Short mmCIF file of C-alpha atoms in Angstrom, two decimals:
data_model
loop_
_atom_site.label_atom_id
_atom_site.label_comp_id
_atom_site.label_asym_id
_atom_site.label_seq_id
_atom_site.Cartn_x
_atom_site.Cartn_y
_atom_site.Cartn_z
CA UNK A 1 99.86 66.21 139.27
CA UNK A 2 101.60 68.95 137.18
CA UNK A 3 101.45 72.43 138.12
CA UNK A 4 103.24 74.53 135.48
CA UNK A 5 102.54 76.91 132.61
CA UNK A 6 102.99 74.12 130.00
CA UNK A 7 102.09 71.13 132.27
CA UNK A 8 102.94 68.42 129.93
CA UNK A 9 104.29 68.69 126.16
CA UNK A 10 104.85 65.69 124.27
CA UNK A 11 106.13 65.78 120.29
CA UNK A 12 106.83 62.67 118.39
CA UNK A 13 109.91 63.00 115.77
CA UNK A 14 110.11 59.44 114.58
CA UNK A 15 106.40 57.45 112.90
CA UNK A 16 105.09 54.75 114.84
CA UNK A 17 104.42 54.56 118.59
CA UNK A 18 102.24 57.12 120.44
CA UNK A 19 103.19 60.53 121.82
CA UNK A 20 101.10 60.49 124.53
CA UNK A 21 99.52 56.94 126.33
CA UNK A 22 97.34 57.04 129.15
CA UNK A 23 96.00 53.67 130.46
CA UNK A 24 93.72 52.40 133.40
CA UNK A 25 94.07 48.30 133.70
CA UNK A 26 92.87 47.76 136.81
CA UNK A 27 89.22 47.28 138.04
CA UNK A 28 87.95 50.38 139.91
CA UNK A 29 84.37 51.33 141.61
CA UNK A 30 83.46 54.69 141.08
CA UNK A 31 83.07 56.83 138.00
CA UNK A 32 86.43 58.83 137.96
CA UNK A 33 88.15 60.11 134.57
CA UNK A 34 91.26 58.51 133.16
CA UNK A 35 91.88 61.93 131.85
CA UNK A 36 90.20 65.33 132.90
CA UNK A 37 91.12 69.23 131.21
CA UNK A 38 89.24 71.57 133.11
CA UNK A 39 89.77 75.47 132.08
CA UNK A 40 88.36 77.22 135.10
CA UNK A 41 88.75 80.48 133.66
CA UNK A 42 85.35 82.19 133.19
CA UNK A 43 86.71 85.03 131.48
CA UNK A 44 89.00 82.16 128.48
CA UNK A 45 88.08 82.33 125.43
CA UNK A 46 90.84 79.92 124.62
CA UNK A 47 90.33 76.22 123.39
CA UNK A 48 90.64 73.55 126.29
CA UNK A 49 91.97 70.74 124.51
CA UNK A 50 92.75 71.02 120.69
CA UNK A 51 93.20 67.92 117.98
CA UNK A 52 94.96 68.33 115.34
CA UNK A 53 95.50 66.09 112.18
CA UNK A 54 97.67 67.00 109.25
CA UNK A 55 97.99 63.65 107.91
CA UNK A 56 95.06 61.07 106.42
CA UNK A 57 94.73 59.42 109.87
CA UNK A 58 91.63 60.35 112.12
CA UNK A 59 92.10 63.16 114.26
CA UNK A 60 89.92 61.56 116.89
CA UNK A 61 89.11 57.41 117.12
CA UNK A 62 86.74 56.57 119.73
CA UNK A 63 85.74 53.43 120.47
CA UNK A 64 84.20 51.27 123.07
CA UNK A 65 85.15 47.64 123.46
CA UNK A 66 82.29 46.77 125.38
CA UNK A 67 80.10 43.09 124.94
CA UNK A 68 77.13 43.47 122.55
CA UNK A 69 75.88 46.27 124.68
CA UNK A 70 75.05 49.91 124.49
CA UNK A 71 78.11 52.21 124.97
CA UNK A 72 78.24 55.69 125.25
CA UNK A 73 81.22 56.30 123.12
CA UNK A 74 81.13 60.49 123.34
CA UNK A 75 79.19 62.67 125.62
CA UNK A 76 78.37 66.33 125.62
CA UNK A 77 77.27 67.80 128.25
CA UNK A 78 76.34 71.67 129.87
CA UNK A 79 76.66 71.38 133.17
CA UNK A 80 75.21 74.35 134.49
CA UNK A 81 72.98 73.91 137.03
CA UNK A 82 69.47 74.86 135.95
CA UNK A 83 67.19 77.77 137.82
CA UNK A 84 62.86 76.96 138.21
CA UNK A 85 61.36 77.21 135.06
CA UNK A 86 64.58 77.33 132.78
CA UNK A 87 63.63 75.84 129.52
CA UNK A 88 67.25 78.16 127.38
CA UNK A 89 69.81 75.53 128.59
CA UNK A 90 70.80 74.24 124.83
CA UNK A 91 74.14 72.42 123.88
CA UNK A 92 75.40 71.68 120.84
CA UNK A 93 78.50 70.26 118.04
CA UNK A 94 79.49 72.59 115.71
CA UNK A 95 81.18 71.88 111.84
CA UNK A 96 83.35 74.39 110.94
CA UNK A 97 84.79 74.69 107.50
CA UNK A 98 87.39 76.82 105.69
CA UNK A 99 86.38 79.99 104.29
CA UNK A 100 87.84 83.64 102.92
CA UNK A 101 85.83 86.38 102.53
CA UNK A 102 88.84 88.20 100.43
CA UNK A 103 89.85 86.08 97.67
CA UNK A 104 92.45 83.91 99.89
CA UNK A 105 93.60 87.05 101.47
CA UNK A 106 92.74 85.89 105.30
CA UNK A 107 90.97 82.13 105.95
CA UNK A 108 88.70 81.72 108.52
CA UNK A 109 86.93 78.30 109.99
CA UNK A 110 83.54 79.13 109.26
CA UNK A 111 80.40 77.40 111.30
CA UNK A 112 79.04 75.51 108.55
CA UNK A 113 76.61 73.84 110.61
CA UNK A 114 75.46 72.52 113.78
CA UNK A 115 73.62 69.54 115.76
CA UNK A 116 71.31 71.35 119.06
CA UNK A 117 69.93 69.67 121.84
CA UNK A 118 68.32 71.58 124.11
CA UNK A 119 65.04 72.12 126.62
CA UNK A 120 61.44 71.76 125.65
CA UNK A 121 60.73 72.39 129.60
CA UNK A 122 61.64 72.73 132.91
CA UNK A 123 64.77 70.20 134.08
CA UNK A 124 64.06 71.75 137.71
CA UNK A 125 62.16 70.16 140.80
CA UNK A 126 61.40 66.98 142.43
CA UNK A 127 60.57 64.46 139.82
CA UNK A 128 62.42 64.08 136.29
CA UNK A 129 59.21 64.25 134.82
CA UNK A 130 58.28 66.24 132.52
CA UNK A 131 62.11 66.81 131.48
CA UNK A 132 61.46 66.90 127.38
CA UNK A 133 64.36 67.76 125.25
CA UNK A 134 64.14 68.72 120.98
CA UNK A 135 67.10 68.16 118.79
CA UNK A 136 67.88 70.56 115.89
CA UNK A 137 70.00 70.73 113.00
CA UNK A 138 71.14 73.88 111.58
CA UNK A 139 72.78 74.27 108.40
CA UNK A 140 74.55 77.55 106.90
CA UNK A 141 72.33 79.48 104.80
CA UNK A 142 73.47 82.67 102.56
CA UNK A 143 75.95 83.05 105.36
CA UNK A 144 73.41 82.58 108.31
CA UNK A 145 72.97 79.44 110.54
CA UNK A 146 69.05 78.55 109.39
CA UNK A 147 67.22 75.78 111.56
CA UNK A 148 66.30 72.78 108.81
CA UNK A 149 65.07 70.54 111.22
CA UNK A 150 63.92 69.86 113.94
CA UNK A 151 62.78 66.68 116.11
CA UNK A 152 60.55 67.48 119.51
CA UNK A 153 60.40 65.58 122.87
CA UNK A 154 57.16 63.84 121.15
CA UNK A 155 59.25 62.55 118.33
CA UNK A 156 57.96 65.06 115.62
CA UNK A 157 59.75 66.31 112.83
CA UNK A 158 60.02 69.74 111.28
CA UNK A 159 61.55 70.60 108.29
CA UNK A 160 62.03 73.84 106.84
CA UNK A 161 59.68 76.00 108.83
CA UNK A 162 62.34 77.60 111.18
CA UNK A 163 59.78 77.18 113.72
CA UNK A 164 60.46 74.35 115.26
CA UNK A 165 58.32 71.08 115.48
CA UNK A 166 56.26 72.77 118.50
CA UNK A 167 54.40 74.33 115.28
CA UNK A 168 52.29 71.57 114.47
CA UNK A 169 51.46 68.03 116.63
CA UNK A 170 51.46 66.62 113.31
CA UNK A 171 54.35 63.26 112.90
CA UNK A 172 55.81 64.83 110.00
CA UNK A 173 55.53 68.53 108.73
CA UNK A 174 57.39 69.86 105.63
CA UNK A 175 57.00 73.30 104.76
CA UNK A 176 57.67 74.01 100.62
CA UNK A 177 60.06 76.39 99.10
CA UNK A 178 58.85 79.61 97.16
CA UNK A 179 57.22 79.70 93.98
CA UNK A 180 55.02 76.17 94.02
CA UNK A 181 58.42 74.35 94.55
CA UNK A 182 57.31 70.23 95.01
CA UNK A 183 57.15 69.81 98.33
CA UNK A 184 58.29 65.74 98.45
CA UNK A 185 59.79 64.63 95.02
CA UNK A 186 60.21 60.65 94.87
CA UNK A 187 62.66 58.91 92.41
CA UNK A 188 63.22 55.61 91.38
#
């Protein structure tokens, strides 16, 4: 454990190698982190962990080496404990890109998009039914994050109607653009 203002720094000068290792190679029951960063600072609007890539390598390479079975490579999670009848609780990945609104002046890493899972009902009470989820994906739109799609607990899509698929109970809805635009264009 490390207590300190800058707990642990680590800089490589020379290529190969890794800066920083951290390894587990021993069997253990339980479900405890190799690594944990907790910011318990309500108030922080500072970044908990930051990744940073300057080179062609990837800034992040998860894997799992796991036998022909599911593995949950990345989870996101909001762990705040729900209230009764709480259907808000939403989280979400956001794509940022590069942008200037000043002719190079001043950049700034715009959300370009975004991936949104959140609550079709109640998570709260005894039994985990009926706890129904919807998954959205937002794209930037004249400079506004605009809902595109949308799947529902039920498995129906949305697209386009910034509604949401709770709109219709139909499998598939696709709402047209203005002026007799085709709504489904095939090609091939």
């Amino acid at each position: 454990q490390v207590n300190a203002k800058y707990g642990i720094q680590s800089t490589q000068d020379i290529s190969g190698g890794q800066a920083l290792s951290v390894m587990r190679n021993i069997a253990e029951s339980g479900s405890f982190p190799l690594a944990q960063f907790v910011d318990d600072h309500s108030s922080n609007t500072q970044d908990t962990v930051k990744i940073q890539q300057d080179g062609t390598g990837k800034a992040i390479y998860a894997f799992s080496d796991r036998d022909n079975t599911v593995a949950d490579v990345l989870k996101i999670s909001n762990t705040n404990n729900p209230s009764d009848t709480e259907t808000g609780q939403k989280v979400r990945m956001s794509f940022g890109l590069m942008g200037t609104a000043n002719d190079g002046g001043a950049y700034t890493d715009v959300n370009a998009g975004r991936i949104t899972v959140g609550k079709d009902s109640d998570f709260f009470g005894g039994t985990a039914n009926p706890q129904d989820s919807y998954m959205s994906f937002e794209t930037l739109l004249n400079g506004t994050e605009t809902e595109a799609m949308r799947i529902n607990s039920a498995g129906n899509v949305d697209i386009g109607s910034q509604k949401g698929a709770t709109a219709t109970d139909s499998s598939l809805t696709i709402y047209g653009g203005e002026g007799g635009a085709s709504l489904i264009y095939l090609y091939g």
